[in-house]
Amino acid sequence: MDIKEFKDFSLEDYQKLIKNREISVKELAQLFLQRIENVDPYLHAFLFVNRESILDEAQSLDEQLEKANPEEIPPLFGIPIAIKDNICTQNIPTTCASKILEGFIPPYDATVVSRLKAQGALILGKTNMDEFAMGSSTENSAFGPTRNPFDLNRVPGGSSGGSSACVSALEAPVSLGSDTGGSIRQPAAFCGVVGLRPTYGRVSRFGLVSFASSLDQIGPITRTVKDCVTIFEVISGKDEKDSTCAPYPAFQAQEIPSREEVKKLKVGLPREYFSEGVDSEIIESIQNTIDFLEKEGIKLVEVSLPHTVYALEAYYIVAPSEASSNLARYDGVLYGFRAQEAAELQEMYFKTRTQGFGKEVKRRIILGTYSLSSGYYDEFYLKGMKVRTLVRQDFEKAFEVCDLLLTPVSPCLPFLFGERTQDPYQMYLADVFTIPSAMAGIPALSINCGYARSLPVGLQIIGRPFQEGLLFGLGLLIEEGLALGAPFPEIPLRKENTYE
Amino acid sequence: MSEQTEAFVTIGLEIHCQLLTKSKLFCQCATDYIGKEPNTLICPVCTGLPGSLPVLNAEALKLTIKTALALNCDILPQAVFYRKNYFYPDLPKGYQISQYDLPVGKDGFMEFSFQGKRKRVNIKRVHLEEDAGKLIHEGPDLPSSTSGVDFNRCGIPLVEIVTEPDLSSPEEAREFLNLLRRLVRYIGVSDGNMEEGSLRCDANVSVSLTGQSLGTKVEVKNMNSFRSVYKALKFEVERQREMLLNHQTIEQETRHWDEAKQVTVSARGKEEAEDYRYFPDPDLLPITIDSQLVEEIKNTLSELPLERKERLMVEYELTEGEAEVLTQEKEIADFFEECVKLMPKPQLICNWIVTEVRKNLNMMNQSIDKSKITPQKFVELLKLVEKKEITANIGKEILEEMFKSGLTAKEIIAKKGISMISSEKELEKIVFEVIEKNPQSVADYLSGKEKALHYLIGQVMRATRGQADPEMVKNILVKKLSGED
Ligand SMILES: [Zn+2]
């Protein structure tokens, strides 16, 4: 069987194969393991592949299947899933792509992982990322970067670069990522796949290694909007283990409005997201989509989100502040890496953290420590929080005149390795359109809307809190209307092409 | 050093009490860590493993509100948890979850009488926070020159009570601490056991010679018993006074009480003051404390020790000392009042509780509510004594037996074959026999030798195996010998 045959498969299609015994769970797992073996040396999307135990688990699922009533098989039964390496998986290493957590094996599953497992999903492996989810290119991984399947010289985006690249290259049918300021949507856009940042509090963060607690959300990265719905149904819903998780039930596909209802929606185009700073070819692709929507009878209105320009700066105060505190626990005392040559306690702390963390992580810890220091707290952290409120109010005002917002995901196409690493501010700009909605805690969906210079272009749909259903409704309409199909980038399968 | 120079002392206390919850502040782990193997009461949450998140124990918040109410505090409408960031090996998250500018309660006070005067100590704040772990520097499993960390204590809920610097002597501070300890025990929020670490106290001490301005504040830590608090404060006051008399400058600093040397020693200077970078914990949303909950807790808050002591004095005509003893523990006071309801003899009941009941409780190392004695059983016993069916001495023996077996007085009497010889008729019979057998002593008594009477009483007591009331025996003997009947 050629993996290419699965290019346009949805999770439901895999399910049918399994239910009809056209393929065993084990065979399906083996197919993806084979694909990983073939292309991951080029991509480096995985930090850990669950080779041994996934086959054992698949075998036991096949045995269960023998006895089971096919109608009662849960929707993710036998589906392999790739998990970003900052989401805890029991007995499977979880490193956040950081040297400081190298070898850490959590004794527990994140709530999202246990929910997936309860449905019969299989953990395929842990995906590469920017260290502690800090970055927009996956170049900050302590274990080497991931490459963009569309152009191996380019970045896959970040920080969920591994989770996006592996789904794009069909190394995994679906994956989970995490989004703090755009870490699901931007890499999904760079890799031509679908990514959802859910409403803050709609998915439990228990087991997600915290970067910035008030911003972090776990979300699905998939090949189609439909698959995104399937995963979101399973992972969403309140969780007693996370106090910030909203007392809101799990998402149900019934919440998605019908085609007719979607066409009655009013879609806003925020002026600030279509400024000169955006690559003209990206604007062109989005304009195509807008033209399509108008033809479908959808009403488009121009809106303004005046505090957009400040959102980025406020984000780089709030997120590092929380990070500086969240990352204090990596001190070499209880687990993970510890510098060996220290003579006394203070020195052990200094050396462990100096050697264990990468440059970008240290940069943000220092930024955050500074912002929270007495004397600077009011000037930085508190002001950042005030801007955050203004950004949220911008969205509330916009949603008085429209139901959804449509924007580019990123102002740029996937860039070359090293292109932005020397200038952190240039790198931070890659998230300028994903940060405001993250700051506001509202849901946003990233889907592919075309190609420019043979690279994918992402489109973002932003909605009101807990209205993921509307995002999916519009997303499905666009996906079908543009008929681009799921990606299957050509990846050279010859060893001499390894880009190491 | 001139003795006549008076020093004006101001002392403020910061008291941490372990709250009586079954589970820790942010996870389900048990709180009874005393005597447990290190690191046996831990989970990913209280050890701050990556990905773990805190979930507030609502009971701990209720107990904090209760404490704040008992200290007459205003309850703030929102509980906000902050992170206090610092590095230490016993702090697994690198921060402690505590409260900062929005405590549960603020602006309260506690009143008490000290040396005959009524004293009021203002309470600055009452807040909730988690405890840290403990470093262990030696042990059987520990290689030499290494240290271990026991995380069992991590996440234990503590209520912190901060007073204004309203205490003006070490004696007064000791008295306040004693009463505060009694209060938290009394309202059931903490067992207040300082020696086991469930009550800890830091102090701010400043001394001034003029009384015009407050002296420099020195923080004293590491006092782990009531005795050491008192001694450390005494030492520190004297140290500062002498320095002032010698025109030396007192530095603002933190000092530790060295128990072995009985001195305070400088811990660190002001210049090294830590910046804790407090900010609201984004893993815990602010919690609304609605007024209904506060009302409910207020209703569960029984009369406080001081009020109760005063009421007992008035209502039952007890002395201050007696009322004091009865209100040391709520359970004792409750027991007393239950008994009075069953038998309206408060003085008798009080006497027995203050002496015999407490003696037995101490012996058994028990609290009254955990003992086998109920007010019903106790009153039944007292009624037997009251009716002179048994003597007080026998009553005491029976009480001891009741504490051990839980049987009623009558069951014990039946079982032990204690005859109720105190009934007058029976005693008369024995007295008559003794008179018959001891004609010489009778003659001696009748000829005016008082001593002979004591001998005869002794004989009766012997014949009754000590079960008679000596007073009654004497009366009967005198009556018989004088030929009154
Ligand atoms: Zn715990």
Short mmCIF file of C-alpha atoms in Angstrom, two decimals, chain A residues 88 104 108 205-209 213-214 240-244 322 324-326 328-330 333-335 345 349 353 369 372-374 377 381, chain B residues 44-45 47-56 82-83 85 87-89 91-95 149 151 275 277-280 282-285:
data_model
loop_
_atom_site.label_atom_id
_atom_site.label_comp_id
_atom_site.label_asym_id
_atom_site.label_seq_id
_atom_site.Cartn_x
_atom_site.Cartn_y
_atom_site.Cartn_z
CA CYS A 88 2.91 14.99 28.89
CA PHE A 104 12.21 13.31 31.57
CA TYR A 108 1.06 10.73 33.90
CA ARG A 205 -4.10 22.47 30.04
CA PHE A 206 -3.41 19.74 32.59
CA GLY A 207 -0.27 18.01 31.39
CA LEU A 208 0.73 20.79 29.01
CA VAL A 209 4.11 22.03 30.17
CA SER A 213 -0.32 29.89 31.58
CA SER A 214 -2.81 32.61 30.72
CA GLU A 240 -11.41 19.14 37.30
CA LYS A 241 -7.63 19.11 37.16
CA ASP A 242 -7.38 22.54 35.54
CA SER A 243 -8.90 25.50 37.42
CA THR A 244 -8.72 27.70 34.34
CA GLU A 322 4.69 34.16 33.14
CA SER A 324 10.10 33.39 33.86
CA SER A 325 8.04 32.04 36.75
CA ASN A 326 6.82 28.83 35.06
CA ALA A 328 11.79 28.46 37.58
CA ARG A 329 11.07 24.82 38.45
CA TYR A 330 13.84 23.65 36.12
CA VAL A 333 16.95 19.62 42.00
CA LEU A 334 14.09 17.21 41.41
CA TYR A 335 14.37 15.94 37.81
CA LEU A 345 23.84 25.39 45.70
CA TYR A 349 21.40 26.68 39.94
CA ARG A 353 20.12 26.84 33.96
CA THR A 369 12.20 38.60 35.33
CA LEU A 372 8.08 41.50 37.18
CA SER A 373 10.80 43.10 39.29
CA SER A 374 9.65 45.49 41.93
CA TYR A 377 6.10 45.78 37.61
CA TYR A 381 3.70 43.76 33.51
CA PRO B 44 2.88 15.75 40.47
CA VAL B 45 0.91 18.81 41.64
CA THR B 47 5.97 18.67 43.66
CA GLY B 48 5.34 20.94 40.67
CA LEU B 49 6.17 18.42 37.98
CA PRO B 50 5.96 19.83 34.44
CA GLY B 51 2.36 20.11 33.25
CA SER B 52 0.79 19.86 36.70
CA LEU B 53 -1.75 22.47 37.77
CA PRO B 54 -3.11 23.58 41.16
CA VAL B 55 -6.78 23.16 42.08
CA LEU B 56 -7.82 25.02 45.22
CA TYR B 82 -0.11 35.32 43.78
CA ARG B 83 3.19 33.68 43.07
CA ASN B 85 9.13 33.68 43.25
CA PHE B 87 14.84 29.66 44.41
CA TYR B 88 15.31 27.10 47.13
CA PRO B 89 15.63 23.31 46.89
CA LEU B 91 10.43 24.86 46.77
CA PRO B 92 9.82 22.60 43.77
CA LYS B 93 8.00 25.08 41.53
CA GLY B 94 10.45 27.92 42.13
CA TYR B 95 7.57 29.88 43.60
CA VAL B 149 14.60 17.11 50.28
CA PHE B 151 8.46 17.22 49.82
CA ASP B 275 12.68 40.63 45.16
CA ARG B 277 8.40 39.32 41.88
CA TYR B 278 4.84 38.78 43.05
CA PHE B 279 2.24 38.51 40.32
CA PRO B 280 -1.23 36.92 40.15
CA PRO B 282 -2.34 32.64 36.04
CA ASP B 283 -3.11 28.99 36.86
CA LEU B 284 -5.69 30.04 39.47
CA LEU B 285 -8.46 32.42 38.55
#
